[in-house]
CSV table of C-alpha atoms in Angstrom, one decimal:
chain,number,residue,atom,x,y,z
A,1,MET,CA,0.0,0.0,0.0
A,2,ASP,CA,1.2,3.5,-0.8
A,3,PRO,CA,2.4,5.0,2.5
A,4,PHE,CA,1.0,8.4,1.5
A,5,LEU,CA,-2.5,6.8,1.3
A,6,LYS,CA,-2.5,5.7,4.9
A,7,GLY,CA,-5.6,6.8,6.8
A,8,ASP,CA,-7.9,7.2,3.7
A,9,VAL,CA,-11.6,6.6,4.3
A,10,THR,CA,-13.8,5.3,1.5
A,11,VAL,CA,-16.9,7.1,0.4
A,12,ASN,CA,-19.1,4.3,1.7
A,13,GLU,CA,-17.4,4.5,5.1
A,14,LYS,CA,-18.0,8.3,5.1
A,15,SER,CA,-21.6,7.8,4.1
A,16,ASN,CA,-22.1,5.2,6.8
A,17,GLY,CA,-20.5,7.6,9.3
A,18,LEU,CA,-22.9,10.4,8.3
A,19,GLY,CA,-25.9,8.0,8.7
A,20,THR,CA,-24.6,6.9,12.1
A,21,ILE,CA,-24.2,10.5,13.2
A,22,ILE,CA,-27.8,11.4,12.2
A,23,LYS,CA,-29.2,8.2,13.7
A,24,THR,CA,-27.3,8.7,17.0
A,25,GLY,CA,-28.4,12.3,17.1
A,26,ILE,CA,-32.1,11.4,16.7
A,27,VAL,CA,-31.9,8.6,19.3
A,28,SER,CA,-30.1,10.9,21.8
A,29,PHE,CA,-32.6,13.7,21.3
A,30,PHE,CA,-35.6,11.5,22.0
A,31,ALA,CA,-33.8,9.7,24.8
A,32,ALA,CA,-33.1,13.1,26.5
A,33,ILE,CA,-36.8,14.0,26.2
A,34,GLY,CA,-37.7,10.7,27.7
A,35,ARG,CA,-35.3,11.2,30.6
A,36,PHE,CA,-36.6,14.7,31.2
A,37,PHE,CA,-40.3,13.6,31.5
A,38,GLY,CA,-39.2,10.5,33.4
A,39,GLU,CA,-37.4,12.6,36.1
A,40,PHE,CA,-40.4,15.0,36.3
A,41,GLY,CA,-42.9,12.3,36.7
A,42,HIS,CA,-40.9,10.5,39.3
A,43,ALA,CA,-40.4,13.8,41.3
A,44,VAL,CA,-44.2,14.5,41.2
A,45,ALA,CA,-45.1,10.9,42.3
A,46,LYS,CA,-42.5,10.6,45.1
A,47,GLY,CA,-42.3,14.2,46.2
A,48,ASP,CA,-43.7,15.4,49.5
A,49,TRP,CA,-46.3,18.1,50.0
A,50,ALA,CA,-43.8,20.9,49.3
A,51,VAL,CA,-42.9,19.4,46.0
A,52,LYS,CA,-46.5,18.9,45.0
A,53,LEU,CA,-47.3,22.5,46.1
A,54,SER,CA,-44.5,23.7,43.8
A,55,LEU,CA,-46.7,22.6,40.9
A,56,ILE,CA,-48.8,25.7,41.7
A,57,TRP,CA,-46.4,27.9,43.6
A,58,MET,CA,-42.9,27.5,42.2
A,59,GLY,CA,-41.2,28.8,45.3
A,60,ALA,CA,-42.9,26.4,47.7
A,61,GLY,CA,-40.2,23.7,47.7
A,62,TYR,CA,-37.4,26.2,48.2
A,63,ALA,CA,-39.3,27.9,51.1
A,64,ARG,CA,-39.8,24.5,52.7
A,65,ARG,CA,-36.0,24.0,52.7
A,66,LYS,CA,-35.3,27.5,53.9
A,67,GLN,CA,-33.9,28.7,50.6
A,68,TYR,CA,-35.9,31.9,50.8
A,69,MET,CA,-34.1,33.9,48.2
A,70,LYS,CA,-34.6,31.2,45.6
A,71,ALA,CA,-38.3,31.0,46.7
A,72,LEU,CA,-38.6,34.7,46.2
A,73,LEU,CA,-37.0,34.7,42.7
A,74,MET,CA,-39.1,31.8,41.5
A,75,THR,CA,-42.2,33.5,42.8
A,76,ILE,CA,-41.3,36.7,41.0
A,77,LEU,CA,-40.6,34.7,37.8
A,78,GLU,CA,-44.0,32.9,38.1
A,79,ALA,CA,-45.8,36.2,38.6
A,80,ALA,CA,-44.1,37.8,35.6
A,81,ILE,CA,-45.2,34.9,33.4
A,82,ILE,CA,-48.7,35.1,34.6
A,83,LEU,CA,-48.7,38.9,34.1
A,84,PHE,CA,-47.3,38.5,30.6
A,85,THR,CA,-50.0,36.0,29.8
A,86,VAL,CA,-52.8,38.1,31.0
A,87,LYS,CA,-51.7,41.5,29.7
A,88,ILE,CA,-50.1,40.5,26.4
A,89,SER,CA,-50.7,36.9,25.3
A,90,MET,CA,-54.4,36.9,25.8
A,91,GLN,CA,-54.8,39.8,23.4
A,92,TYR,CA,-53.1,38.0,20.5
A,93,VAL,CA,-53.0,34.2,21.0
A,94,PRO,CA,-56.9,33.7,20.8
A,95,LYS,CA,-56.7,35.3,17.3
A,96,PHE,CA,-53.7,33.2,16.2
A,97,LEU,CA,-55.8,30.7,14.2
A,98,THR,CA,-57.5,33.5,12.1
A,99,LEU,CA,-54.8,36.1,12.3
A,100,GLY,CA,-57.5,38.7,12.8
A,101,THR,CA,-61.0,39.3,11.5
A,102,VAL,CA,-61.6,43.0,12.0
A,103,GLN,CA,-60.5,45.0,9.0
A,104,ALA,CA,-59.1,48.5,9.5
A,105,GLU,CA,-61.5,51.3,8.4
A,106,GLN,CA,-62.3,54.8,9.3
A,107,VAL,CA,-65.6,55.5,11.0
A,108,PHE,CA,-67.4,58.7,12.0
A,109,ASN,CA,-67.7,59.2,15.8
A,110,MET,CA,-70.9,61.0,16.5
A,111,GLU,CA,-69.7,62.0,20.0
A,112,THR,CA,-66.5,63.6,18.9
A,113,MET,CA,-67.7,64.5,15.5
A,114,LYS,CA,-64.5,63.3,14.0
A,115,THR,CA,-63.4,60.4,11.7
A,116,GLU,CA,-61.5,57.8,13.7
A,117,TRP,CA,-60.0,54.4,13.1
A,118,ASN,CA,-61.9,51.5,14.5
A,119,ASP,CA,-60.4,48.9,16.9
A,120,PHE,CA,-59.0,46.8,14.1
A,121,ASP,CA,-56.7,43.7,14.1
A,122,ASN,CA,-53.1,43.7,13.0
A,123,SER,CA,-52.3,40.3,11.5
A,124,PHE,CA,-48.5,40.8,11.8
A,125,LEU,CA,-48.7,41.8,15.5
A,126,ILE,CA,-51.0,38.8,16.2
A,127,LEU,CA,-48.5,36.5,14.5
A,128,LEU,CA,-45.4,38.0,16.2
A,129,PHE,CA,-46.8,38.2,19.8
A,130,SER,CA,-48.4,34.8,19.5
A,131,LEU,CA,-45.1,33.3,18.5
A,132,PHE,CA,-43.3,35.1,21.3
A,133,SER,CA,-45.9,33.9,23.7
A,134,PHE,CA,-45.4,30.3,22.5
A,135,VAL,CA,-41.6,30.6,23.1
A,136,VAL,CA,-42.1,32.2,26.5
A,137,TRP,CA,-44.6,29.4,27.5
A,138,PHE,CA,-42.3,26.7,26.3
A,139,ALA,CA,-39.4,28.1,28.2
A,140,ALA,CA,-41.6,28.6,31.3
A,141,PHE,CA,-42.7,24.9,31.1
A,142,ILE,CA,-39.1,23.7,31.0
A,143,VAL,CA,-38.2,25.9,34.0
A,144,TRP,CA,-41.4,24.8,35.8
A,145,ALA,CA,-40.7,21.0,35.2
A,146,ARG,CA,-37.0,21.4,36.1
A,147,ASN,CA,-38.0,23.3,39.2
A,148,ILE,CA,-40.0,20.3,40.4
A,149,VAL,CA,-37.0,18.0,39.9
A,150,ASN,CA,-34.7,20.4,41.8
A,151,VAL,CA,-37.0,20.7,44.8
A,152,TYR,CA,-37.4,16.9,44.9
A,153,ASN,CA,-33.6,16.6,44.9
A,154,LEU,CA,-33.6,19.0,47.9
A,155,GLN,CA,-36.1,16.7,49.6
A,156,LEU,CA,-33.8,13.7,49.1
A,157,GLN,CA,-30.8,15.7,50.4
A,158,ALA,CA,-32.8,16.6,53.5
A,159,GLU,CA,-33.9,13.0,54.1
A,160,ARG,CA,-30.3,11.8,53.9
A,161,GLY,CA,-29.2,14.5,56.3
A,162,GLU,CA,-27.0,16.2,53.8
A,163,HIS,CA,-26.1,19.9,53.8
A,164,ILE,CA,-28.4,22.1,51.7
A,165,ASN,CA,-26.6,25.0,50.1
A,166,THR,CA,-27.5,28.5,50.9
A,167,PHE,CA,-28.2,31.1,48.2
A,168,ARG,CA,-24.7,32.5,48.7
A,169,GLU,CA,-23.1,29.0,48.2
A,170,ASP,CA,-25.2,28.4,45.1
A,171,MET,CA,-24.0,31.7,43.6
A,172,ARG,CA,-20.4,30.9,44.4
A,173,ARG,CA,-20.9,27.5,42.7
A,174,TYR,CA,-22.1,29.2,39.5
A,175,ILE,CA,-19.2,31.6,39.6
A,176,GLU,CA,-16.6,28.8,40.2
A,177,ASP,CA,-17.6,25.2,39.4
A,178,ARG,CA,-20.3,26.0,36.9
A,179,PHE,CA,-19.1,29.3,35.5
A,180,TYR,CA,-19.6,28.0,32.0
A,181,VAL,CA,-23.4,28.0,32.7
A,182,THR,CA,-23.2,31.6,33.8
A,183,MET,CA,-21.2,32.7,30.8
A,184,LEU,CA,-23.4,30.8,28.3
A,185,SER,CA,-26.8,32.1,29.7
A,186,LEU,CA,-26.7,35.5,27.9
A,187,PRO,CA,-25.5,34.1,24.5
A,188,VAL,CA,-28.2,31.4,24.6
A,189,LEU,CA,-30.8,34.1,25.4
A,190,GLY,CA,-29.5,36.2,22.5
A,191,ILE,CA,-29.7,33.2,20.2
A,192,ILE,CA,-33.3,32.6,21.2
A,193,VAL,CA,-34.4,36.2,20.8
A,194,PHE,CA,-32.4,37.1,17.7
A,195,THR,CA,-32.1,33.8,15.8
A,196,ILE,CA,-34.7,31.2,16.8
A,197,ILE,CA,-37.7,33.6,17.0
A,198,PRO,CA,-36.9,35.3,13.6
A,199,ILE,CA,-36.5,31.8,12.0
A,200,LEU,CA,-39.8,30.6,13.5
A,201,LEU,CA,-41.5,33.9,12.3
A,202,LEU,CA,-40.1,33.3,8.8
A,203,PHE,CA,-41.5,29.8,8.9
A,204,PHE,CA,-45.0,30.9,9.9
A,205,VAL,CA,-45.1,33.7,7.3
A,206,ALA,CA,-44.4,31.1,4.6
A,207,PHE,CA,-47.8,29.6,5.3
A,208,THR,CA,-49.7,32.9,5.0
A,209,ASN,CA,-50.7,35.2,2.1
A,210,TYR,CA,-48.7,38.2,3.5
A,211,ASP,CA,-47.9,40.3,0.4
A,212,GLN,CA,-48.6,43.8,-1.1
A,213,GLN,CA,-52.3,43.1,-1.3
A,214,HIS,CA,-52.5,42.0,2.3
A,215,MET,CA,-50.3,44.5,4.1
A,216,PRO,CA,-50.9,45.3,7.8
A,217,PRO,CA,-52.2,47.4,9.4
A,218,ASN,CA,-54.6,48.5,6.7
A,219,ASN,CA,-55.2,44.9,5.5
A,220,LEU,CA,-55.3,41.5,7.0
A,221,PHE,CA,-53.5,38.3,5.9
A,222,THR,CA,-54.4,34.8,6.8
A,223,TRP,CA,-53.2,31.2,6.6
A,224,VAL,CA,-53.0,29.5,3.2
A,225,GLY,CA,-51.3,26.2,4.1
A,226,PHE,CA,-48.7,24.9,1.7
A,227,GLN,CA,-49.9,27.0,-1.3
A,228,ASN,CA,-46.8,29.2,-1.3
A,229,PHE,CA,-44.6,26.1,-1.5
A,230,ILE,CA,-46.7,24.7,-4.3
A,231,ASN,CA,-46.3,28.0,-6.1
A,232,LEU,CA,-42.5,28.1,-5.7
A,233,PHE,CA,-42.0,24.5,-6.8
A,234,GLY,CA,-44.1,24.8,-10.0
A,235,GLY,CA,-47.7,25.3,-9.1
A,236,GLY,CA,-50.1,26.1,-11.9
A,237,GLY,CA,-52.0,29.2,-12.8
A,238,LEU,CA,-50.5,32.7,-12.6
A,239,THR,CA,-47.7,31.5,-10.3
A,240,VAL,CA,-46.2,29.0,-12.7
A,241,THR,CA,-43.3,31.3,-13.4
A,242,PHE,CA,-42.1,31.1,-9.8
A,243,GLY,CA,-41.3,27.5,-10.3
A,244,TYR,CA,-39.5,28.3,-13.5
A,245,ALA,CA,-37.5,31.1,-11.9
A,246,PHE,CA,-36.8,29.1,-8.7
A,247,VAL,CA,-35.0,26.3,-10.6
A,248,ARG,CA,-32.8,28.7,-12.5
A,249,VAL,CA,-32.0,30.9,-9.5
A,250,LEU,CA,-31.2,27.9,-7.3
A,251,GLY,CA,-29.0,26.4,-10.0
A,252,TRP,CA,-27.0,29.6,-10.4
A,253,THR,CA,-26.8,30.0,-6.6
A,254,LEU,CA,-25.2,26.5,-6.3
A,255,VAL,CA,-22.9,27.0,-9.3
A,256,TRP,CA,-21.8,30.4,-8.0
A,257,ALA,CA,-21.2,29.1,-4.5
A,258,PHE,CA,-19.2,26.2,-5.9
A,259,PHE,CA,-16.9,28.1,-8.2
A,260,ALA,CA,-16.6,31.2,-5.9
A,261,THR,CA,-15.5,29.0,-3.0
A,262,LEU,CA,-13.1,26.7,-4.9
A,263,THR,CA,-11.4,29.4,-7.0
A,264,ASN,CA,-10.6,31.5,-4.0
A,265,TYR,CA,-9.6,28.5,-1.8
A,266,PHE,CA,-7.2,26.8,-4.2
A,267,GLY,CA,-6.1,30.2,-5.7
A,268,GLY,CA,-5.3,31.4,-2.2
A,269,ILE,CA,-3.3,28.2,-1.5
A,270,LEU,CA,-1.3,28.4,-4.7
A,271,LEU,CA,-0.6,32.1,-4.3
A,272,SER,CA,0.5,31.5,-0.7
A,273,MET,CA,2.9,28.7,-1.8
A,274,LEU,CA,4.2,30.9,-4.6
A,275,LEU,CA,4.9,33.8,-2.2
A,276,ASN,CA,6.5,31.4,0.4
A,277,SER,CA,8.8,29.9,-2.3
A,278,LYS,CA,12.5,30.7,-1.9
A,279,LYS,CA,12.6,31.4,-5.6
A,280,THR,CA,10.2,34.3,-5.4
A,281,VAL,CA,11.8,37.8,-5.5
A,282,TRP,CA,10.5,40.4,-3.0
A,283,PRO,CA,7.9,38.2,-1.4
A,284,LYS,CA,7.0,40.7,1.3
A,285,PHE,CA,6.4,43.4,-1.3
A,286,TRP,CA,4.0,41.2,-3.3
A,287,ARG,CA,2.2,40.0,-0.1
A,288,LEU,CA,1.8,43.6,1.0
A,289,LEU,CA,0.1,44.5,-2.3
A,290,PHE,CA,-2.4,41.8,-1.9
A,291,VAL,CA,-3.1,42.7,1.7
A,292,ILE,CA,-3.7,46.4,0.8
A,293,THR,CA,-6.7,45.3,-1.3
A,294,ILE,CA,-8.3,44.0,1.9
A,295,ALA,CA,-8.1,47.5,3.4
A,296,VAL,CA,-10.3,49.0,0.7
A,297,PRO,CA,-14.0,48.7,1.6
A,298,GLN,CA,-15.6,46.0,-0.6
A,299,PHE,CA,-18.6,48.0,-1.7
A,300,VAL,CA,-16.2,50.8,-3.0
A,301,SER,CA,-14.3,48.3,-5.1
A,302,LEU,CA,-17.4,46.6,-6.4
A,303,LEU,CA,-19.1,49.8,-7.4
A,304,LEU,CA,-15.9,51.0,-9.2
A,305,VAL,CA,-15.6,47.7,-11.1
A,306,ARG,CA,-19.3,47.9,-12.0
A,307,ASN,CA,-18.9,51.3,-13.5
A,308,PHE,CA,-15.7,50.3,-15.3
A,309,LEU,CA,-17.5,47.2,-16.9
A,310,SER,CA,-20.8,48.8,-17.6
A,311,ASN,CA,-22.1,49.1,-21.2
A,312,GLY,CA,-20.7,52.6,-21.5
A,313,GLY,CA,-17.8,52.2,-19.1
A,314,ILE,CA,-14.1,52.8,-19.6
A,315,VAL,CA,-13.4,49.1,-20.3
A,316,ASN,CA,-15.9,49.0,-23.2
A,317,THR,CA,-14.5,52.3,-24.5
A,318,ILE,CA,-11.0,50.8,-24.6
A,319,CYS,CA,-12.2,47.5,-26.2
A,320,ALA,CA,-14.0,49.5,-28.9
A,321,ASN,CA,-10.9,51.6,-29.6
A,322,ILE,CA,-8.6,48.7,-30.0
A,323,GLY,CA,-11.1,46.8,-32.2
A,324,LEU,CA,-11.9,44.0,-29.7
A,325,THR,CA,-15.6,44.8,-29.7
A,326,GLY,CA,-15.8,44.6,-33.5
A,327,PHE,CA,-13.9,41.4,-33.6
A,328,LEU,CA,-16.2,39.7,-31.1
A,329,ARG,CA,-19.2,40.9,-33.0
A,330,ASP,CA,-17.7,39.6,-36.3
A,331,ILE,CA,-17.2,36.1,-34.9
A,332,GLY,CA,-20.7,36.1,-33.4
A,333,LEU,CA,-19.9,36.2,-29.7
A,334,ILE,CA,-21.9,39.5,-29.2
A,335,SER,CA,-24.6,41.3,-31.2
A,336,THR,CA,-24.3,44.7,-29.6
A,337,SER,CA,-22.0,47.7,-30.0
A,338,TYR,CA,-20.5,47.0,-26.6
A,339,ILE,CA,-19.4,43.9,-24.7
A,340,PRO,CA,-22.1,43.0,-22.2
A,341,PHE,CA,-19.8,42.2,-19.3
A,342,LEU,CA,-22.5,42.6,-16.6
A,343,SER,CA,-25.6,43.0,-18.7
A,344,ALA,CA,-26.1,39.6,-20.5
A,345,PRO,CA,-26.5,36.0,-19.3
A,346,GLY,CA,-23.3,34.0,-19.6
A,347,TRP,CA,-21.1,37.1,-19.8
A,348,ALA,CA,-22.3,38.4,-16.4
A,349,HIS,CA,-22.0,34.9,-14.8
A,350,VAL,CA,-18.4,34.5,-15.8
A,351,MET,CA,-17.4,38.1,-14.9
A,352,ILE,CA,-19.0,37.9,-11.5
A,353,ILE,CA,-16.9,34.8,-10.6
A,354,ILE,CA,-13.7,36.3,-12.0
A,355,ILE,CA,-14.3,39.6,-10.1
A,356,ASN,CA,-14.9,37.6,-6.9
A,357,ILE,CA,-11.5,35.9,-7.3
A,358,TRP,CA,-9.9,39.3,-7.2
A,359,ILE,CA,-12.0,40.3,-4.1
A,360,GLY,CA,-11.6,37.1,-2.1
A,361,LEU,CA,-8.1,35.8,-3.0
A,362,PRO,CA,-6.1,37.9,-0.4
A,363,TYR,CA,-8.2,36.5,2.5
A,364,GLN,CA,-7.6,32.9,1.5
A,365,MET,CA,-3.9,33.7,0.9
A,366,LEU,CA,-3.5,34.9,4.5
A,367,ILE,CA,-5.3,31.9,5.9
A,368,ALA,CA,-3.2,29.5,3.8
A,369,THR,CA,0.0,31.2,4.8
A,370,GLY,CA,-0.7,30.7,8.5
A,371,VAL,CA,-1.5,27.0,8.0
A,372,LEU,CA,1.5,26.4,5.7
A,373,MET,CA,3.8,27.9,8.3
A,374,ASN,CA,2.7,25.2,10.8
A,375,LEU,CA,3.0,22.1,8.5
A,376,PRO,CA,4.4,19.1,10.4
A,377,GLY,CA,8.1,19.3,9.6
A,378,ASP,CA,8.8,15.7,10.4
A,379,GLN,CA,6.3,14.5,7.8
A,380,LEU,CA,7.8,16.6,5.1
A,381,GLU,CA,11.3,15.4,6.0
A,382,SER,CA,10.1,11.7,6.0
A,383,ALA,CA,8.5,12.2,2.6
A,384,LYS,CA,11.7,13.7,1.2
A,385,VAL,CA,13.8,10.8,2.6
A,386,ASP,CA,11.3,8.3,1.1
A,387,GLY,CA,11.9,9.9,-2.3
A,388,ALA,CA,8.6,11.7,-2.7
A,389,ASN,CA,8.7,14.5,-5.3
A,390,ALA,CA,7.1,18.0,-4.8
A,391,PHE,CA,3.8,17.0,-6.3
A,392,GLN,CA,3.5,13.8,-4.2
A,393,THR,CA,4.3,15.8,-1.0
A,394,PHE,CA,1.7,18.4,-1.9
A,395,ARG,CA,-0.9,15.8,-2.7
A,396,TYR,CA,-0.5,13.4,0.2
A,397,ILE,CA,0.8,15.7,3.0
A,398,THR,CA,0.3,19.4,2.3
A,399,MET,CA,-3.2,19.3,0.8
A,400,PRO,CA,-4.8,16.8,3.3
A,401,TYR,CA,-3.4,18.8,6.2
A,402,LEU,CA,-4.8,22.0,4.7
A,403,LEU,CA,-8.2,20.4,4.1
A,404,PHE,CA,-8.3,19.2,7.7
A,405,VAL,CA,-7.3,22.5,9.3
A,406,THR,CA,-9.2,24.8,7.0
A,407,GLY,CA,-12.2,22.4,6.5
A,408,PRO,CA,-14.5,24.4,8.7
A,409,THR,CA,-13.5,27.6,6.9
A,410,LEU,CA,-14.2,26.0,3.5
A,411,VAL,CA,-17.7,25.0,4.7
A,412,THR,CA,-18.4,28.5,6.1
A,413,ASP,CA,-17.1,30.1,2.9
A,414,PHE,CA,-19.5,28.0,0.8
A,415,VAL,CA,-22.4,28.9,3.0
A,416,LYS,CA,-21.3,32.6,3.0
A,417,ASN,CA,-21.2,32.5,-0.8
A,418,ILE,CA,-24.7,31.1,-1.0
A,419,ASN,CA,-25.7,34.2,0.9
A,420,ASN,CA,-23.2,36.5,-0.7
A,421,PHE,CA,-25.5,39.5,-1.2
A,422,ASN,CA,-22.8,42.2,-1.7
A,423,VAL,CA,-21.0,40.9,-4.7
A,424,ILE,CA,-24.1,40.0,-6.8
A,425,TYR,CA,-26.2,43.1,-5.8
A,426,LEU,CA,-23.5,45.7,-6.1
A,427,LEU,CA,-22.2,44.4,-9.5
A,428,THR,CA,-25.6,43.9,-11.2
A,429,GLN,CA,-28.0,46.5,-9.6
A,430,ASP,CA,-29.1,49.0,-12.2
A,431,VAL,CA,-26.8,47.3,-14.8
A,432,TYR,CA,-28.4,43.9,-15.5
A,433,THR,CA,-32.0,43.8,-16.8
A,434,THR,CA,-33.5,40.5,-17.7
A,435,THR,CA,-35.2,40.0,-21.1
A,436,ASN,CA,-36.8,36.7,-20.0
A,437,GLN,CA,-40.4,37.5,-19.4
A,438,ALA,CA,-41.0,34.4,-17.2
A,439,MET,CA,-38.1,35.5,-14.9
A,440,ALA,CA,-39.4,39.1,-14.9
A,441,ASN,CA,-42.9,38.0,-13.9
A,442,SER,CA,-41.4,36.4,-10.8
A,443,GLN,CA,-39.3,39.6,-10.0
A,444,ALA,CA,-36.1,37.6,-10.6
A,445,LYS,CA,-33.0,37.9,-12.8
A,446,GLU,CA,-30.7,35.3,-14.3
A,447,VAL,CA,-27.8,36.6,-12.1
A,448,ASP,CA,-29.9,36.6,-8.9
A,449,LEU,CA,-28.9,34.4,-5.9
A,450,LEU,CA,-31.7,33.1,-3.7
A,451,VAL,CA,-30.8,35.8,-1.2
A,452,THR,CA,-30.9,38.7,-3.7
A,453,TRP,CA,-34.1,37.4,-5.1
A,454,LEU,CA,-35.5,37.3,-1.6
A,455,PHE,CA,-34.3,40.9,-1.0
A,456,THR,CA,-36.0,42.1,-4.2
A,457,LEU,CA,-39.3,40.4,-3.3
A,458,THR,CA,-39.4,42.1,0.1
A,459,GLN,CA,-37.9,45.5,-0.5
A,460,ASP,CA,-39.4,46.3,-4.0
A,461,TYR,CA,-42.5,44.1,-4.2
A,462,TYR,CA,-43.5,43.4,-0.5
A,463,ASN,CA,-44.0,39.8,-1.4
A,464,TYR,CA,-43.2,38.5,2.1
A,465,LYS,CA,-44.9,35.2,1.7
A,466,MET,CA,-42.7,34.0,-1.2
A,467,ALA,CA,-39.6,35.6,0.3
A,468,ALA,CA,-40.2,33.5,3.5
A,469,VAL,CA,-40.5,30.3,1.5
A,470,ILE,CA,-37.2,31.1,-0.3
A,471,GLY,CA,-35.6,31.9,3.1
A,472,ILE,CA,-36.6,28.4,4.3
A,473,VAL,CA,-35.1,26.9,1.2
A,474,VAL,CA,-31.8,28.8,1.8
A,475,PHE,CA,-31.7,27.6,5.4
A,476,LEU,CA,-32.3,24.0,4.4
A,477,VAL,CA,-29.6,24.1,1.7
A,478,CYS,CA,-27.0,25.6,4.0
A,479,ALA,CA,-27.9,23.3,6.9
A,480,ALA,CA,-27.7,20.1,4.7
A,481,PHE,CA,-24.4,21.1,3.1
A,482,THR,CA,-22.9,22.0,6.5
A,483,LEU,CA,-23.9,18.7,8.0
A,484,VAL,CA,-22.5,16.6,5.1
A,485,ALA,CA,-19.4,18.7,4.6
A,486,PHE,CA,-18.3,18.7,8.3
A,487,ASN,CA,-18.7,14.9,8.4
A,488,PHE,CA,-16.6,14.3,5.2
A,489,MET,CA,-13.9,16.8,6.0
A,490,ILE,CA,-13.2,16.6,9.7
A,491,GLY,CA,-14.9,13.4,10.6
A,492,GLY,CA,-13.5,9.9,11.1
A,493,SER,CA,-9.9,9.4,12.3
A,494,LYS,CA,-8.4,12.6,10.6
A,495,GLU,CA,-7.8,14.3,13.9
A,496,SER,CA,-5.7,11.5,15.3
A,497,ASP,CA,-3.8,11.3,12.1
A,498,TYR,CA,-2.4,14.8,12.6
A,499,GLN,CA,-1.7,14.6,16.4
């Protein structure tokens, strides 16, 4: 066996590994739920009167064990949840199934002799505050059930004659022994408020008819089930163009993400190896030139390039003067008096990828330089002693090591390029106009990514329902790729191979 092939994992082994990870994750998830409810049920069944009273008054168990500060805090939390439910949730949750029935209209008030707005429903507020209420109630249920288990454990400690911590001792524990819980509390809360709730809101909007004709507060929107998904994936009628546009935009999104990621990744590695070569003259000077491009704001560079490559830009002027435009027209590559760098399909696709290489190469060069400086020297020396040439050393040592170390970066770059709004929007906005009527009917262009199409639907056409469906598709594509890529790149025994 070739010594440089040691540690390889076959595709089947990787696939089986991915299946095992998914299966193990699902089993562990449901097992954790089972343990949670099992512990809760056991605590309720075996607990004393204080534990059972905690089902109604959350501070009862702590008060029974003389943990009065905890009892006070749990009582305040319970009161806050009840107050939130009465004052806010009950205004919106009962209307969740209909998303409102009272349309906004102006009525004449005979008492004030003025025209006033009626007490109308706002579908978006109903959806938002209902969702927020569901999240609060779910979190409250977890705390409530866990609280029963905690006070039952205090009961067991008391029965065994063990010392029960004071509030001061518990606080010291969360500062010392369980400091990670204290530090993670705020980030987890931020994830719930700024990530999970918006994703759930996006999910719910995808099942409504929230668009320009149903804009709150003047108009109501309602549930439409899976109709928006049917429209996006090729439903009939007036929405058939959405299915047509979706296939083409999704295809270009994946093609763009693939080439944008790989060209920058391998280009950065080759450039870094070139600059690190002993044969390169003035390597620090060339590296400085590439680093300087990072200091220039990206939107400035992209807007300048867009103007240079526009139909009437300086590049087209130069090409016309030197006869290149006429030559391309004579051989049939263009049919216009200018080269449509960013205004025609094909041309725009290729130019966007090329421009992105110029934008992203310096970042990958710096990352690759840092990794190459830490290559295992003993492996390189062993390969040289065994007679491996430069290509074999790169293929079996350098590149596998780079893939292992920068694998997470490669995955995040691919996901970032799927959502790379800046490059596409700044290069094509006000320059590219589609001539495909089916694409235009869906407010899409051939150079759109899913994220730029989503932006156009929301900002220009207020078609939030279809934008929400597209957002869900983007999320699923990114999540699926991330799961598969991480398993293939950094799974298995690769970590032990490089210890």
